């Protein structure tokens, strides 16, 4: 940890300090520091900077914070650990460098986790996203028994083999912050690193939102509208892909992929509202996966996807 | 003799794959060496989270030289044959071949191919890269820009070869850019520096100094010893857990056991839930307080670090996570108790038990009906058995069981107790799954017994109806275990429970037979049944339909169908039970051939009586009377068999009393009459010991008969009558068992 930091920027005192420290660390490793994708997603992986950029031969290094929505995980602001909206810090390095584990451990050191005092472990956890048609092998990273990150070597995305292989790191920022701040309840996190009257807590920023969105996600989200939105997003994605198809090349993947993201989030909301039966659930997942696969195939026909 | 040391150093290998990987590496490398003529004295594999290693001891320095003579064509053979010979022997001209003479065939060419043995290092350099490239990991991956696959990225390879007295040499090779060397590194955090290693002992010692214990078994014993000591110091007992130990030993290179604690208030949660929570999520051991017999509010974690603060921060961090997990568990436990088991049942209609068998709700209804039917035979109240049958599966829908499926049944018991259901229902919730394995407890409370039998029989009948029987080593629905469970419940509780009627009544609702009696013309239902039911049962049904009277009323035809489908199924299933029973009695030291001998009699489906009969028979056969009678029986049957074959006829008793010429045959005939009556009476009274005693009376007259009487008399009437008398011996023994099936 950089001891020259002013107190309010220290990652063990300030949520935003933690986030900025990670950004700074990965900027120093040559990553482009992106901003969150401006759509609702379930995880940082959905950001096109990961899903699409993981495909094709071109090298890519990026890091960004991604607000992630898990409608089902809402607890009306009453559970000290569970949130329907939280932050992931996402790093993608393609190809995965030989020292990726070391870089990850250095990033923990940068936020104040001393590996001579804390028990950091790489515990098997194979990652799979049925909606993205993606899987990889890696670990969940434990710090003193707590899972603080996911570490994955992507093997397949959108149904395509990844070559070169991208390494993906996902830090659960709230958990990590709770750990380094020594806090038991997420809402007690110090957000801005200030004391006294100037102190802003995570609860000050998000508790009301957690309560409101829990009501929305479980009780009031308009299911008729959502079902319609799912169909519309699915239809639009397919149409945009058709419109952008120029034979060897594809000219309109990103707008189409937005609709795939949209469909995925709408599905998550419908799932939280409990209107999707067990058998239907599988078919919705398959429908989103078909969109993701089609977007992946189109991406490989673009310049960033490596098409000649 | 030189030794080989091989270490494959990678990123963290999943704990569950480590033991198998070590064994596979040992086998692949040693097999490949032996195949190339390199025999070894010993081999041992090692595995840690980051390294897979192998030491092969006592290898020769080189392969032995080989010399092969290859016969070629005769001298003066056509050019084509000569060229072919040169090519196959690797020669460039005939000057390199010798000429040998054979008195019959004349002169012909011979090539002598001498192959000098290769250096072992050369062979290893060829074998190892091949094995690394094709290693059979259950799941493997690529990384970076490479194409090679390994379980996780592979970083370096140590490969040395040499004797104790010299500096071993590095066996040089390259696998996808990784060059073999004699350099490795220690513990990831405690000793990350690289260093050179020589041979096995040097490698082990240097790694141990660098905080890596390479021997898995040693890591396990260190963990156990430290954990037990920690427990002892606090006056507690470690709850031992072999599976957890296996896993934890695969997550550390330098195990350090530490103790932490949690709030005593969490001890309100059942012990089993606390243990499952701490074990599954945190991979920690729990401790028992010997004074209360319950869990203590402590846990033992195994870290991979000798921390500079003696583990204070590690314990604090793990304690915090365990608190959060236990809060979740407590939330589940509290939530679950707000809904009664009965109220959960409706949901089962939406849950499929098996695509072809139907929903969980249907299955539960069948179990309840069957439990009620069994109740009187096992001394249970039918209403209680039916209610238990309805409720025992309800805990599958609780939060705790959703989180920890291994707690099914047990949680049902807790929830049933909590809502004040009768104790026998609560017990049935837990015990109806038993016995799970050969060492598991067998339920004995009547209601538990009724439901346990109903559950297992419904499972068996259900999968039999759709032809999902176990084959070979494949038994995905654990049907052998279910059948053995039925056998053990019946025998241990000494239950009189003829199986056939039970199986038929269990099969009828699954086969839709009741439906056909009411609606014999329901073709649609018959078609839908054809999709589900095993074709063999339907074939038998069709055969019987063809045989049935074409003029019979439809109702009668339906009844014929019904009886035969469930009956066929029951007969087939009884044969399966017989197999399980044989395995069971054999394990208890009884003779399985006697089980066959008893099952060969018609209508044997009462397991308790079958075993009683087998026991009595076994004891009888161990007596002088038994052995001699068996010998006499065999002599009689042998003669019969030979004579029947000769005459192309079958001789069946009774013998004609008027034709009994000799006193010995008269006495035998009288004895048979008496024995038959006495044995039949004893069997009817289920007094098998008595039946054997009756049978024993046959021994002397049989012996005397063979002593004094010639069966193949010249008078054919006498001969035939004596053969009939022999058949009577056979018939008399049939009251007890089919003696033909007795071995030895």
PDB file of N, CA and C in Angstrom, chain B residues 110-160:
ATOM      1  N   UNK B 110      20.881 -62.924 -45.129  1.00  0.00           N
ATOM      2  CA  UNK B 110      20.448 -62.615 -43.766  1.00  0.00           C
ATOM      3  C   UNK B 110      21.000 -61.239 -43.404  1.00  0.00           C
ATOM      4  N   UNK B 111      20.140 -60.416 -42.877  1.00  0.00           N
ATOM      5  CA  UNK B 111      20.605 -59.108 -42.404  1.00  0.00           C
ATOM      6  C   UNK B 111      20.732 -59.181 -40.892  1.00  0.00           C
ATOM      7  N   UNK B 112      21.792 -58.712 -40.359  1.00  0.00           N
ATOM      8  CA  UNK B 112      21.943 -58.669 -38.903  1.00  0.00           C
ATOM      9  C   UNK B 112      21.736 -57.208 -38.486  1.00  0.00           C
ATOM     10  N   UNK B 113      20.670 -56.987 -37.739  1.00  0.00           N
ATOM     11  CA  UNK B 113      20.388 -55.612 -37.326  1.00  0.00           C
ATOM     12  C   UNK B 113      20.797 -55.473 -35.874  1.00  0.00           C
ATOM     13  N   UNK B 114      21.749 -54.659 -35.606  1.00  0.00           N
ATOM     14  CA  UNK B 114      22.189 -54.450 -34.230  1.00  0.00           C
ATOM     15  C   UNK B 114      21.739 -53.080 -33.793  1.00  0.00           C
ATOM     16  N   UNK B 115      21.035 -53.080 -32.710  1.00  0.00           N
ATOM     17  CA  UNK B 115      20.597 -51.772 -32.195  1.00  0.00           C
ATOM     18  C   UNK B 115      21.269 -51.544 -30.862  1.00  0.00           C
ATOM     19  N   UNK B 116      22.113 -50.549 -30.792  1.00  0.00           N
ATOM     20  CA  UNK B 116      22.708 -50.263 -29.488  1.00  0.00           C
ATOM     21  C   UNK B 116      21.635 -49.657 -28.573  1.00  0.00           C
ATOM     22  N   UNK B 117      21.637 -50.035 -27.307  1.00  0.00           N
ATOM     23  CA  UNK B 117      20.668 -49.460 -26.368  1.00  0.00           C
ATOM     24  C   UNK B 117      20.893 -47.960 -26.243  1.00  0.00           C
ATOM     25  N   UNK B 118      19.816 -47.236 -26.065  1.00  0.00           N
ATOM     26  CA  UNK B 118      19.966 -45.782 -25.939  1.00  0.00           C
ATOM     27  C   UNK B 118      20.173 -45.409 -24.478  1.00  0.00           C
ATOM     28  N   UNK B 119      20.750 -44.269 -24.250  1.00  0.00           N
ATOM     29  CA  UNK B 119      20.906 -43.762 -22.879  1.00  0.00           C
ATOM     30  C   UNK B 119      19.513 -43.521 -22.298  1.00  0.00           C
ATOM     31  N   UNK B 120      19.362 -43.851 -21.020  1.00  0.00           N
ATOM     32  CA  UNK B 120      18.056 -43.676 -20.370  1.00  0.00           C
ATOM     33  C   UNK B 120      17.603 -42.219 -20.435  1.00  0.00           C
ATOM     34  N   UNK B 121      18.542 -41.299 -20.301  1.00  0.00           N
ATOM     35  CA  UNK B 121      18.167 -39.881 -20.358  1.00  0.00           C
ATOM     36  C   UNK B 121      17.506 -39.543 -21.690  1.00  0.00           C
ATOM     37  N   UNK B 122      18.055 -40.174 -22.745  1.00  0.00           N
ATOM     38  CA  UNK B 122      17.491 -39.919 -24.072  1.00  0.00           C
ATOM     39  C   UNK B 122      16.047 -40.422 -24.141  1.00  0.00           C
ATOM     40  N   UNK B 123      15.834 -41.598 -23.541  1.00  0.00           N
ATOM     41  CA  UNK B 123      14.482 -42.184 -23.543  1.00  0.00           C
ATOM     42  C   UNK B 123      13.541 -41.302 -22.722  1.00  0.00           C
ATOM     43  N   UNK B 124      14.007 -40.848 -21.563  1.00  0.00           N
ATOM     44  CA  UNK B 124      13.161 -39.999 -20.702  1.00  0.00           C
ATOM     45  C   UNK B 124      12.798 -38.710 -21.440  1.00  0.00           C
ATOM     46  N   UNK B 125      13.780 -38.136 -22.130  1.00  0.00           N
ATOM     47  CA  UNK B 125      13.545 -36.879 -22.846  1.00  0.00           C
ATOM     48  C   UNK B 125      12.507 -37.062 -23.946  1.00  0.00           C
ATOM     49  N   UNK B 126      12.330 -38.314 -24.361  1.00  0.00           N
ATOM     50  CA  UNK B 126      11.330 -38.595 -25.390  1.00  0.00           C
ATOM     51  C   UNK B 126       9.956 -38.853 -24.752  1.00  0.00           C
ATOM     52  N   UNK B 127      10.000 -39.594 -23.621  1.00  0.00           N
ATOM     53  CA  UNK B 127       8.743 -40.002 -22.970  1.00  0.00           C
ATOM     54  C   UNK B 127       8.021 -38.827 -22.316  1.00  0.00           C
ATOM     55  N   UNK B 128       8.754 -38.047 -21.505  1.00  0.00           N
ATOM     56  CA  UNK B 128       8.095 -37.067 -20.636  1.00  0.00           C
ATOM     57  C   UNK B 128       7.317 -35.998 -21.415  1.00  0.00           C
ATOM     58  N   UNK B 129       7.922 -35.380 -22.448  1.00  0.00           N
ATOM     59  CA  UNK B 129       7.141 -34.353 -23.156  1.00  0.00           C
ATOM     60  C   UNK B 129       5.843 -34.918 -23.737  1.00  0.00           C
ATOM     61  N   UNK B 130       5.928 -36.155 -24.214  1.00  0.00           N
ATOM     62  CA  UNK B 130       4.743 -36.800 -24.776  1.00  0.00           C
ATOM     63  C   UNK B 130       3.649 -36.958 -23.704  1.00  0.00           C
ATOM     64  N   UNK B 131       4.055 -37.401 -22.512  1.00  0.00           N
ATOM     65  CA  UNK B 131       3.093 -37.596 -21.423  1.00  0.00           C
ATOM     66  C   UNK B 131       2.516 -36.253 -20.979  1.00  0.00           C
ATOM     67  N   UNK B 132       3.361 -35.237 -20.897  1.00  0.00           N
ATOM     68  CA  UNK B 132       2.874 -33.924 -20.474  1.00  0.00           C
ATOM     69  C   UNK B 132       1.842 -33.397 -21.477  1.00  0.00           C
ATOM     70  N   UNK B 133       2.130 -33.582 -22.759  1.00  0.00           N
ATOM     71  CA  UNK B 133       1.206 -33.054 -23.781  1.00  0.00           C
ATOM     72  C   UNK B 133      -0.133 -33.761 -23.776  1.00  0.00           C
ATOM     73  N   UNK B 134      -0.141 -35.025 -23.385  1.00  0.00           N
ATOM     74  CA  UNK B 134      -1.395 -35.792 -23.504  1.00  0.00           C
ATOM     75  C   UNK B 134      -1.951 -36.211 -22.153  1.00  0.00           C
ATOM     76  N   UNK B 135      -1.530 -35.547 -21.084  1.00  0.00           N
ATOM     77  CA  UNK B 135      -1.926 -35.989 -19.742  1.00  0.00           C
ATOM     78  C   UNK B 135      -3.449 -35.950 -19.584  1.00  0.00           C
ATOM     79  N   UNK B 136      -4.035 -37.041 -19.056  1.00  0.00           N
ATOM     80  CA  UNK B 136      -5.510 -37.098 -19.007  1.00  0.00           C
ATOM     81  C   UNK B 136      -6.127 -36.381 -17.808  1.00  0.00           C
ATOM     82  N   UNK B 137      -6.040 -35.071 -17.740  1.00  0.00           N
ATOM     83  CA  UNK B 137      -6.735 -34.317 -16.695  1.00  0.00           C
ATOM     84  C   UNK B 137      -8.236 -34.413 -16.927  1.00  0.00           C
ATOM     85  N   UNK B 138      -9.033 -34.460 -15.849  1.00  0.00           N
ATOM     86  CA  UNK B 138     -10.496 -34.473 -16.041  1.00  0.00           C
ATOM     87  C   UNK B 138     -10.971 -33.236 -16.798  1.00  0.00           C
ATOM     88  N   UNK B 139     -10.270 -32.107 -16.608  1.00  0.00           N
ATOM     89  CA  UNK B 139     -10.598 -30.862 -17.313  1.00  0.00           C
ATOM     90  C   UNK B 139      -9.280 -30.139 -17.509  1.00  0.00           C
ATOM     91  N   UNK B 140      -9.018 -29.695 -18.715  1.00  0.00           N
ATOM     92  CA  UNK B 140      -7.752 -28.996 -18.910  1.00  0.00           C
ATOM     93  C   UNK B 140      -8.005 -27.723 -19.710  1.00  0.00           C
ATOM     94  N   UNK B 141      -6.970 -26.897 -19.831  1.00  0.00           N
ATOM     95  CA  UNK B 141      -7.173 -25.570 -20.428  1.00  0.00           C
ATOM     96  C   UNK B 141      -5.936 -25.108 -21.193  1.00  0.00           C
ATOM     97  N   UNK B 142      -6.141 -24.094 -22.031  1.00  0.00           N
ATOM     98  CA  UNK B 142      -5.042 -23.401 -22.692  1.00  0.00           C
ATOM     99  C   UNK B 142      -4.836 -22.075 -21.979  1.00  0.00           C
ATOM    100  N   UNK B 143      -3.699 -21.441 -22.205  1.00  0.00           N
ATOM    101  CA  UNK B 143      -3.467 -20.127 -21.623  1.00  0.00           C
ATOM    102  C   UNK B 143      -2.567 -19.311 -22.543  1.00  0.00           C
ATOM    103  N   UNK B 144      -2.557 -17.978 -22.355  1.00  0.00           N
ATOM    104  CA  UNK B 144      -1.698 -17.111 -23.161  1.00  0.00           C
ATOM    105  C   UNK B 144      -1.908 -17.345 -24.651  1.00  0.00           C
ATOM    106  N   UNK B 145      -0.791 -17.459 -25.365  1.00  0.00           N
ATOM    107  CA  UNK B 145      -0.897 -17.651 -26.816  1.00  0.00           C
ATOM    108  C   UNK B 145      -0.638 -19.100 -27.204  1.00  0.00           C
ATOM    109  N   UNK B 146      -0.447 -19.977 -26.196  1.00  0.00           N
ATOM    110  CA  UNK B 146      -0.063 -21.362 -26.490  1.00  0.00           C
ATOM    111  C   UNK B 146      -1.211 -22.241 -26.919  1.00  0.00           C
ATOM    112  N   UNK B 147      -0.843 -23.456 -27.309  1.00  0.00           N
ATOM    113  CA  UNK B 147      -1.868 -24.420 -27.699  1.00  0.00           C
ATOM    114  C   UNK B 147      -1.863 -25.615 -26.752  1.00  0.00           C
ATOM    115  N   UNK B 148      -0.833 -25.671 -25.868  1.00  0.00           N
ATOM    116  CA  UNK B 148      -0.750 -26.809 -24.977  1.00  0.00           C
ATOM    117  C   UNK B 148      -1.864 -26.763 -23.945  1.00  0.00           C
ATOM    118  N   UNK B 149      -2.241 -27.936 -23.454  1.00  0.00           N
ATOM    119  CA  UNK B 149      -3.265 -28.004 -22.410  1.00  0.00           C
ATOM    120  C   UNK B 149      -2.659 -28.587 -21.145  1.00  0.00           C
ATOM    121  N   UNK B 150      -2.993 -27.999 -20.032  1.00  0.00           N
ATOM    122  CA  UNK B 150      -2.643 -28.535 -18.717  1.00  0.00           C
ATOM    123  C   UNK B 150      -3.779 -28.128 -17.805  1.00  0.00           C
ATOM    124  N   UNK B 151      -3.779 -28.624 -16.568  1.00  0.00           N
ATOM    125  CA  UNK B 151      -4.930 -28.358 -15.710  1.00  0.00           C
ATOM    126  C   UNK B 151      -5.062 -26.867 -15.389  1.00  0.00           C
ATOM    127  N   UNK B 152      -3.922 -26.204 -15.220  1.00  0.00           N
ATOM    128  CA  UNK B 152      -3.808 -24.758 -15.074  1.00  0.00           C
ATOM    129  C   UNK B 152      -2.448 -24.431 -15.691  1.00  0.00           C
ATOM    130  N   UNK B 153      -2.114 -23.165 -15.935  1.00  0.00           N
ATOM    131  CA  UNK B 153      -0.846 -22.904 -16.623  1.00  0.00           C
ATOM    132  C   UNK B 153       0.356 -23.604 -15.969  1.00  0.00           C
ATOM    133  N   UNK B 154       1.144 -24.261 -16.813  1.00  0.00           N
ATOM    134  CA  UNK B 154       2.353 -24.972 -16.377  1.00  0.00           C
ATOM    135  C   UNK B 154       3.529 -24.014 -16.510  1.00  0.00           C
ATOM    136  N   UNK B 155       4.354 -23.904 -15.470  1.00  0.00           N
ATOM    137  CA  UNK B 155       5.432 -22.911 -15.504  1.00  0.00           C
ATOM    138  C   UNK B 155       6.821 -23.487 -15.668  1.00  0.00           C
ATOM    139  N   UNK B 156       7.136 -24.569 -14.991  1.00  0.00           N
ATOM    140  CA  UNK B 156       8.499 -25.080 -15.127  1.00  0.00           C
ATOM    141  C   UNK B 156       8.526 -26.579 -14.872  1.00  0.00           C
ATOM    142  N   UNK B 157       9.614 -27.194 -15.348  1.00  0.00           N
ATOM    143  CA  UNK B 157       9.761 -28.642 -15.205  1.00  0.00           C
ATOM    144  C   UNK B 157      11.172 -28.936 -14.705  1.00  0.00           C
ATOM    145  N   UNK B 158      11.237 -29.699 -13.610  1.00  0.00           N
ATOM    146  CA  UNK B 158      12.528 -30.194 -13.149  1.00  0.00           C
ATOM    147  C   UNK B 158      12.632 -31.632 -13.626  1.00  0.00           C
ATOM    148  N   UNK B 159      13.795 -31.995 -14.236  1.00  0.00           N
ATOM    149  CA  UNK B 159      13.991 -33.382 -14.604  1.00  0.00           C
ATOM    150  C   UNK B 159      15.476 -33.703 -14.463  1.00  0.00           C
ATOM    151  N   UNK B 160      15.801 -34.510 -13.446  1.00  0.00           N
ATOM    152  CA  UNK B 160      17.207 -34.876 -13.242  1.00  0.00           C
ATOM    153  C   UNK B 160      17.344 -36.388 -13.218  1.00  0.00           C
TER     154      UNK B 160
END
